Short mmCIF file of C-alpha atoms in Angstrom, two decimals:
data_model
loop_
_atom_site.label_atom_id
_atom_site.label_comp_id
_atom_site.label_asym_id
_atom_site.label_seq_id
_atom_site.Cartn_x
_atom_site.Cartn_y
_atom_site.Cartn_z
CA MET H 1 139.63 141.09 50.57
CA SER H 2 137.98 137.47 51.46
CA ASP H 3 140.35 134.79 51.07
CA VAL H 4 137.49 132.46 50.30
CA SER H 5 137.24 131.48 46.67
CA PRO H 6 133.83 131.90 45.14
CA ASP H 7 134.26 128.31 43.73
CA THR H 8 134.71 126.79 47.03
CA PRO H 9 131.61 124.64 47.93
CA LYS H 10 129.56 125.98 50.92
CA VAL H 11 129.84 123.79 53.93
CA LYS H 12 126.20 122.59 54.66
CA GLU H 13 124.74 123.37 58.18
CA PHE H 14 122.32 121.05 60.03
CA TYR H 15 119.46 123.27 59.21
CA ASP H 16 120.17 122.73 55.29
CA LEU H 17 119.28 119.21 55.66
CA PRO H 18 115.67 118.10 54.58
CA ILE H 19 113.20 118.21 57.29
CA GLU H 20 112.20 114.63 56.87
CA LEU H 21 115.93 113.54 57.58
CA ILE H 22 116.15 115.97 60.51
CA GLY H 23 113.12 114.26 61.90
CA GLU H 24 114.62 110.84 61.55
CA ILE H 25 117.91 112.11 63.35
CA VAL H 26 115.61 113.67 66.35
CA GLU H 27 113.80 110.34 66.44
CA LYS H 28 116.65 108.39 66.99
CA SER H 29 118.39 110.83 69.37
CA GLU H 30 118.41 110.07 73.29
CA LEU H 31 115.74 111.66 75.49
CA ARG H 32 118.66 114.30 76.88
CA GLN H 33 119.32 115.29 73.48
CA GLN H 34 115.93 115.89 72.45
CA LEU H 35 115.46 117.92 75.43
CA ILE H 36 118.48 120.26 74.38
CA LEU H 37 117.57 120.17 70.88
CA ARG H 38 114.07 121.72 71.65
CA LYS H 39 115.75 124.62 73.37
CA VAL H 40 117.98 125.53 69.97
CA CYS H 41 115.30 127.40 67.96
CA LYS H 42 111.43 126.88 67.14
CA GLN H 43 111.98 124.74 64.15
CA LEU H 44 113.72 122.10 66.16
CA ARG H 45 111.21 122.35 69.19
CA ASP H 46 108.50 121.83 66.51
CA VAL H 47 110.40 118.70 64.94
CA VAL H 48 110.78 117.00 68.54
CA ASP H 49 107.19 117.80 69.47
CA GLU H 50 105.91 116.32 66.23
CA GLN H 51 107.08 112.83 66.61
CA LYS H 52 104.45 110.49 65.93
CA ILE H 53 105.88 107.79 68.15
CA SER H 54 106.81 108.83 71.61
CA PRO H 55 110.01 107.48 72.89
CA TYR H 56 108.96 108.01 76.48
CA LYS H 57 108.09 104.35 78.19
CA THR H 58 108.36 105.28 81.61
CA ILE H 59 108.78 108.21 83.73
CA ASP H 60 109.45 108.85 87.46
CA ILE H 61 109.19 112.21 89.15
CA SER H 62 111.07 112.82 92.68
CA CYS H 63 110.11 115.86 94.26
CA GLU H 64 111.79 117.23 97.13
CA ASP H 65 112.51 120.75 98.52
CA THR H 66 115.01 122.84 96.26
CA GLU H 67 115.21 119.62 93.71
CA ILE H 68 113.26 117.87 91.28
CA LEU H 69 114.78 114.41 89.77
CA CYS H 70 112.99 113.40 86.63
CA ARG H 71 113.93 109.89 85.26
CA TYR H 72 113.04 109.55 81.53
CA ASN H 73 113.51 106.10 80.55
CA TYR H 74 115.82 105.61 83.23
CA GLN H 75 117.88 108.49 82.16
CA ASP H 76 118.23 111.10 85.10
CA VAL H 77 117.76 114.73 84.71
CA VAL H 78 118.18 116.74 88.01
CA TYR H 79 116.58 120.25 88.19
CA ALA H 80 117.83 121.96 91.26
CA LEU H 81 118.40 125.57 92.87
CA ARG H 82 121.89 124.60 93.35
CA ILE H 83 124.19 121.80 92.02
CA PRO H 84 123.79 118.87 94.06
CA ARG H 85 126.84 117.22 95.61
CA ASP H 86 125.91 113.82 94.71
CA HIS H 87 124.15 113.25 91.35
CA ASN H 88 124.37 111.38 88.05
CA GLY H 89 123.19 112.43 84.83
CA LYS H 90 122.26 115.87 83.46
CA VAL H 91 121.78 118.74 85.79
CA VAL H 92 119.83 122.06 85.17
CA HIS H 93 120.38 124.51 88.17
CA GLY H 94 119.31 128.05 88.51
CA ASP H 95 116.25 130.10 89.70
CA ASP H 96 114.07 128.89 87.35
CA TYR H 97 114.76 124.98 87.55
CA ILE H 98 110.96 124.33 88.46
CA GLY H 99 109.81 125.96 85.37
CA VAL H 100 112.46 124.15 83.18
CA ALA H 101 111.30 120.92 84.76
CA CYS H 102 107.70 121.67 83.75
CA ASN H 103 108.62 122.49 80.22
CA ASP H 104 110.72 119.26 79.82
CA LEU H 105 107.95 117.21 81.16
CA ASN H 106 105.47 118.66 78.91
CA VAL H 107 107.62 117.52 75.77
CA ALA H 108 106.43 114.03 76.91
CA LEU H 109 103.28 114.57 79.02
CA GLY H 110 102.01 117.05 76.53
CA ASN H 111 101.44 114.53 73.83
CA PRO H 112 97.97 113.21 74.13
CA LYS H 113 98.89 110.00 72.23
CA LEU H 114 101.57 108.93 74.97
CA VAL H 115 100.77 105.84 76.62
CA LEU H 116 103.47 105.24 79.66
CA SER H 117 103.96 101.78 81.09
CA HIS H 118 105.06 102.90 84.21
CA PHE H 119 104.61 106.40 86.15
CA ARG H 120 105.93 107.18 89.48
CA PHE H 121 105.59 110.31 91.64
CA PHE H 122 107.62 110.35 94.93
CA TYR H 123 107.12 113.38 97.28
CA ARG H 124 108.96 114.67 100.31
CA SER H 125 108.96 117.91 102.05
CA TYR H 126 110.78 119.16 105.14
CA GLU H 127 107.58 120.51 106.27
CA GLU H 128 105.08 117.83 105.87
CA SER H 129 102.02 119.74 106.95
CA VAL H 130 102.90 122.33 104.27
CA PRO H 131 102.95 121.43 100.43
CA SER H 132 106.27 122.70 98.82
CA LEU H 133 106.41 124.93 95.88
CA GLU H 134 107.81 122.26 93.83
CA PHE H 135 105.17 119.68 94.46
CA GLN H 136 102.22 122.51 93.81
CA THR H 137 103.88 123.55 90.71
CA LEU H 138 104.23 120.04 89.40
CA VAL H 139 100.95 118.85 90.43
CA SER H 140 99.30 122.02 88.76
CA PHE H 141 101.10 121.48 85.68
CA LEU H 142 99.50 118.00 85.44
CA GLU H 143 96.22 119.24 86.27
CA SER H 144 96.59 121.89 83.49
CA LEU H 145 97.07 119.54 80.59
CA SER H 146 94.38 119.39 78.18
CA HIS H 147 93.99 115.32 78.63
CA LYS H 148 94.59 113.03 81.19
CA VAL H 149 97.76 111.09 81.24
CA SER H 150 97.47 107.40 80.00
CA VAL H 151 99.61 105.10 82.21
CA ARG H 152 99.16 101.56 82.81
CA SER H 153 100.81 101.37 86.13
CA VAL H 154 101.22 104.13 88.68
CA ASP H 155 103.29 104.27 92.03
CA ILE H 156 102.66 107.19 94.11
CA ASP H 157 104.63 107.93 97.18
CA ALA H 158 103.30 110.87 99.15
CA PRO H 159 102.79 111.69 102.78
CA GLU H 160 99.38 112.87 102.21
CA ILE H 161 96.18 111.27 100.83
CA ASP H 162 95.21 114.72 99.12
CA ALA H 163 98.31 114.22 97.22
CA THR H 164 97.27 110.86 95.97
CA ILE H 165 94.11 111.77 95.07
CA ARG H 166 95.29 114.80 92.94
CA ILE H 167 97.67 113.09 90.97
CA LEU H 168 95.31 110.06 90.37
CA SER H 169 92.82 112.46 89.10
CA CYS H 170 95.31 113.53 86.31
CA LEU H 171 95.38 109.98 84.99
CA ASN H 172 93.33 108.26 82.36
CA PRO H 173 91.08 105.79 84.02
CA LYS H 174 90.64 103.63 81.18
CA ILE H 175 94.29 102.82 80.62
CA LEU H 176 95.22 102.62 84.42
CA LYS H 177 95.65 98.90 85.48
CA THR H 178 97.79 98.75 88.57
CA ILE H 179 97.94 101.28 91.61
CA GLU H 180 100.70 101.14 94.29
CA THR H 181 100.39 103.55 97.13
CA HIS H 182 102.54 104.44 100.16
CA ARG H 183 102.37 106.11 103.28
CA PHE H 184 98.84 106.49 104.28
CA LYS H 185 99.68 106.25 107.97
CA MET H 186 100.41 109.97 107.99
CA SER H 187 97.82 111.65 110.07
CA SER H 188 98.19 115.49 109.19
CA SER H 189 96.54 116.84 105.95
CA TRP H 190 96.69 119.83 103.72
CA SER H 191 93.36 120.63 102.79
CA LEU H 192 91.28 118.11 104.79
CA THR H 193 87.73 119.67 105.15
CA GLY H 194 86.20 116.52 106.59
CA SER H 195 87.32 113.24 108.48
CA ILE H 196 89.97 111.06 106.99
CA GLU H 197 87.56 108.67 106.42
CA GLU H 198 85.44 110.83 104.21
CA LYS H 199 88.77 111.47 102.17
CA LEU H 200 89.18 107.81 101.89
CA ASP H 201 85.68 107.28 100.67
CA GLU H 202 86.48 110.00 97.96
CA LEU H 203 89.53 108.01 96.92
CA ALA H 204 87.77 104.69 96.65
CA GLU H 205 84.99 106.56 94.45
CA MET H 206 87.51 107.91 92.02
CA GLU H 207 87.05 106.02 88.58
CA GLN H 208 90.79 105.62 88.47
CA TRP H 209 90.55 103.43 91.77
CA LYS H 210 87.59 101.66 90.45
CA GLN H 211 88.74 100.91 87.18
CA ALA H 212 92.11 99.55 88.23
CA GLU H 213 92.39 95.84 88.71
CA GLU H 214 95.53 95.53 90.86
CA LEU H 215 96.57 97.32 94.00
CA CYS H 216 99.59 97.25 96.20
CA SER H 217 99.15 99.04 99.61
CA PRO H 218 101.05 98.88 102.78
CA HIS H 219 99.14 98.72 106.22
CA PRO H 220 95.94 98.38 104.64
CA PHE H 221 93.55 98.52 107.68
CA SER H 222 94.82 101.28 109.93
CA LEU H 223 92.76 103.62 107.72
CA PHE H 224 90.80 101.58 104.95
CA LYS H 225 87.69 99.90 105.32
CA PRO H 226 87.55 96.36 103.43
CA GLU H 227 84.89 97.58 100.90
CA HIS H 228 87.23 100.24 99.62
CA TYR H 229 89.16 97.31 98.09
CA ALA H 230 86.35 95.25 96.61
CA SER H 231 87.02 96.50 93.23
CA PHE H 232 90.44 95.19 92.79
CA LYS H 233 90.94 91.72 91.28
CA ARG H 234 94.34 91.36 92.81
CA ILE H 235 95.79 92.92 95.87
CA ASN H 236 99.07 93.03 97.56
CA PHE H 237 99.42 94.05 101.32
CA LYS H 238 102.71 94.53 103.04
CA GLU H 239 102.21 94.25 106.72
CA PHE H 240 104.27 93.87 109.92
CA ALA H 241 102.25 90.89 111.00
CA TYR H 242 98.89 89.34 110.80
CA ASP H 243 96.86 88.27 113.53
CA SER H 244 93.25 86.61 113.64
CA GLY H 245 91.74 89.83 113.31
CA ALA H 246 93.52 90.84 110.24
CA LEU H 247 92.82 87.49 108.56
CA GLU H 248 89.02 88.01 109.39
CA LYS H 249 89.41 91.56 107.70
CA TYR H 250 91.23 90.09 104.59
CA LYS H 251 87.97 87.65 104.39
CA SER H 252 85.80 90.47 104.56
CA ILE H 253 87.22 91.99 101.16
CA PHE H 254 86.30 88.77 99.21
CA LEU H 255 82.62 88.83 101.13
CA ALA H 256 82.08 92.68 100.34
CA PRO H 257 79.09 93.41 98.04
CA SER H 258 80.15 93.20 94.41
CA SER H 259 83.55 92.28 95.29
CA LYS H 260 85.82 91.39 92.11
CA THR H 261 88.68 90.14 94.29
CA ILE H 262 89.97 86.75 93.18
CA LEU H 263 93.59 87.06 95.00
CA ILE H 264 95.15 88.71 97.89
CA SER H 265 99.11 88.42 98.69
CA ILE H 266 100.40 89.43 101.92
CA GLU H 267 103.93 90.13 102.63
CA ARG H 268 104.88 90.17 106.18
CA ARG H 269 108.04 91.27 108.26
CA ASP H 270 108.28 88.10 110.31
CA GLU H 271 108.20 84.57 109.06
CA PHE H 272 105.08 82.36 109.61
CA GLU H 273 105.13 79.70 112.00
CA VAL H 274 102.42 77.07 112.59
CA ASP H 275 102.62 77.41 116.50
CA GLU H 276 101.96 81.28 116.36
CA PHE H 277 99.12 82.16 118.45
CA VAL H 278 96.87 82.82 115.25
CA GLU H 279 93.41 81.33 114.93
CA LEU H 280 93.55 80.03 111.26
CA PRO H 281 90.43 80.30 109.21
CA GLY H 282 88.40 77.50 107.71
CA THR H 283 89.14 73.86 107.74
CA PRO H 284 92.35 72.17 106.95
CA ALA H 285 93.05 71.15 103.32
CA ALA H 286 95.67 69.07 101.51
CA GLN H 287 98.89 70.71 101.19
CA ILE H 288 99.82 72.22 97.95
CA GLU H 289 103.39 72.02 98.52
CA PRO H 290 105.92 70.78 101.50
CA ASN H 291 105.94 72.90 104.56
CA SER H 292 102.73 74.48 103.74
CA VAL H 293 99.41 75.16 105.48
CA VAL H 294 96.44 75.22 103.76
CA ARG H 295 93.01 76.16 105.01
CA HIS H 296 89.63 76.32 103.12
CA PHE H 297 86.68 78.67 104.01
CA ASP H 298 83.49 78.06 102.38
CA ILE H 299 81.87 81.20 101.18
CA PRO H 300 78.08 81.67 102.53
CA ASN H 301 75.15 80.83 100.14
CA SER H 302 77.89 80.23 97.46
CA LYS H 303 79.69 77.28 95.40
CA GLY H 304 82.86 79.37 96.22
CA TYR H 305 85.56 78.99 98.69
CA LEU H 306 88.73 80.83 100.04
CA GLU H 307 91.89 79.10 99.87
CA TYR H 308 94.43 80.43 102.57
CA HIS H 309 97.97 79.17 101.78
CA PHE H 310 100.68 79.60 104.35
CA LEU H 311 104.32 78.89 103.84
CA ILE H 312 105.98 77.77 107.04
CA GLY H 313 109.33 79.71 107.50
CA MET H 314 108.61 82.40 104.81
CA ARG H 315 107.20 85.78 105.02
CA GLU H 316 104.10 85.43 102.45
CA MET H 317 100.76 84.07 102.33
CA THR H 318 97.87 84.11 99.92
CA ILE H 319 94.27 84.01 99.91
CA THR H 320 92.51 82.83 96.47
CA LYS H 321 88.93 82.74 95.70
CA LYS H 322 88.29 79.42 94.00
CA SER H 323 84.99 77.72 93.00
CA ARG H 324 84.03 73.98 93.30
#
């Protein structure tokens, strides 16, 4: 015989709440909680997926052998074969950790209305000449989406130019404004059918590359041609040093046909000193600030000129296109 009186009021469960109220609770939940709620039942999965306003602003994907780290709005979720020794945030481990990572990423990236302010893809493998299963699966997932992901700024840190091309191809060129790339000095390639120059030409012809306005790239002239940069308005290079030859190559970006470049900033490892054995371009001009060296180079057949600004004892210099 039941001890519960028929007059005892029934305790309401979460599912008894109106669907509109459940939606408000889900919308205010943290990202980790939303990922968990999606796995409870189909009703909650649909509520999470149907949110009108995406809570995702930035997503970082760090892909290494036997481990994937996803950072959703600075909240970390680690997907791994085994529990990592050192970790912060939620950990998902098991044989299907790659599939779980793709399912969770689909919650955000599968929304065609999503616009991320920043997206980062970091990739490393113990065998850099062979793409890891983690990388192949994640990029195949991005390529399988029915739409290109809208991001304003992307940072791709991968050892192969093929990886950079594949990831860029998944992004909406109309939204992308800033590109940051790394590690173009690697010589090996996974699927290189032609020369490295042909791959660089392919990258420079991508709509994502041509439509973006700003580029940050280390060691620019080890592989690139100056015309590969001409579509960017602002460029930041990171160099070990710059000599007379490098300064000439910077100049050639501004002089390339149909160049849109108006500013190049260079960060170098060593401080600039006026007595360095470097032939400075152009003619001396008035100082912009104390301890600076300024040179002006007149652009042929134009009213424009390039202003070189060196700061003595500092690691940065700028080249700005101006007009008289």
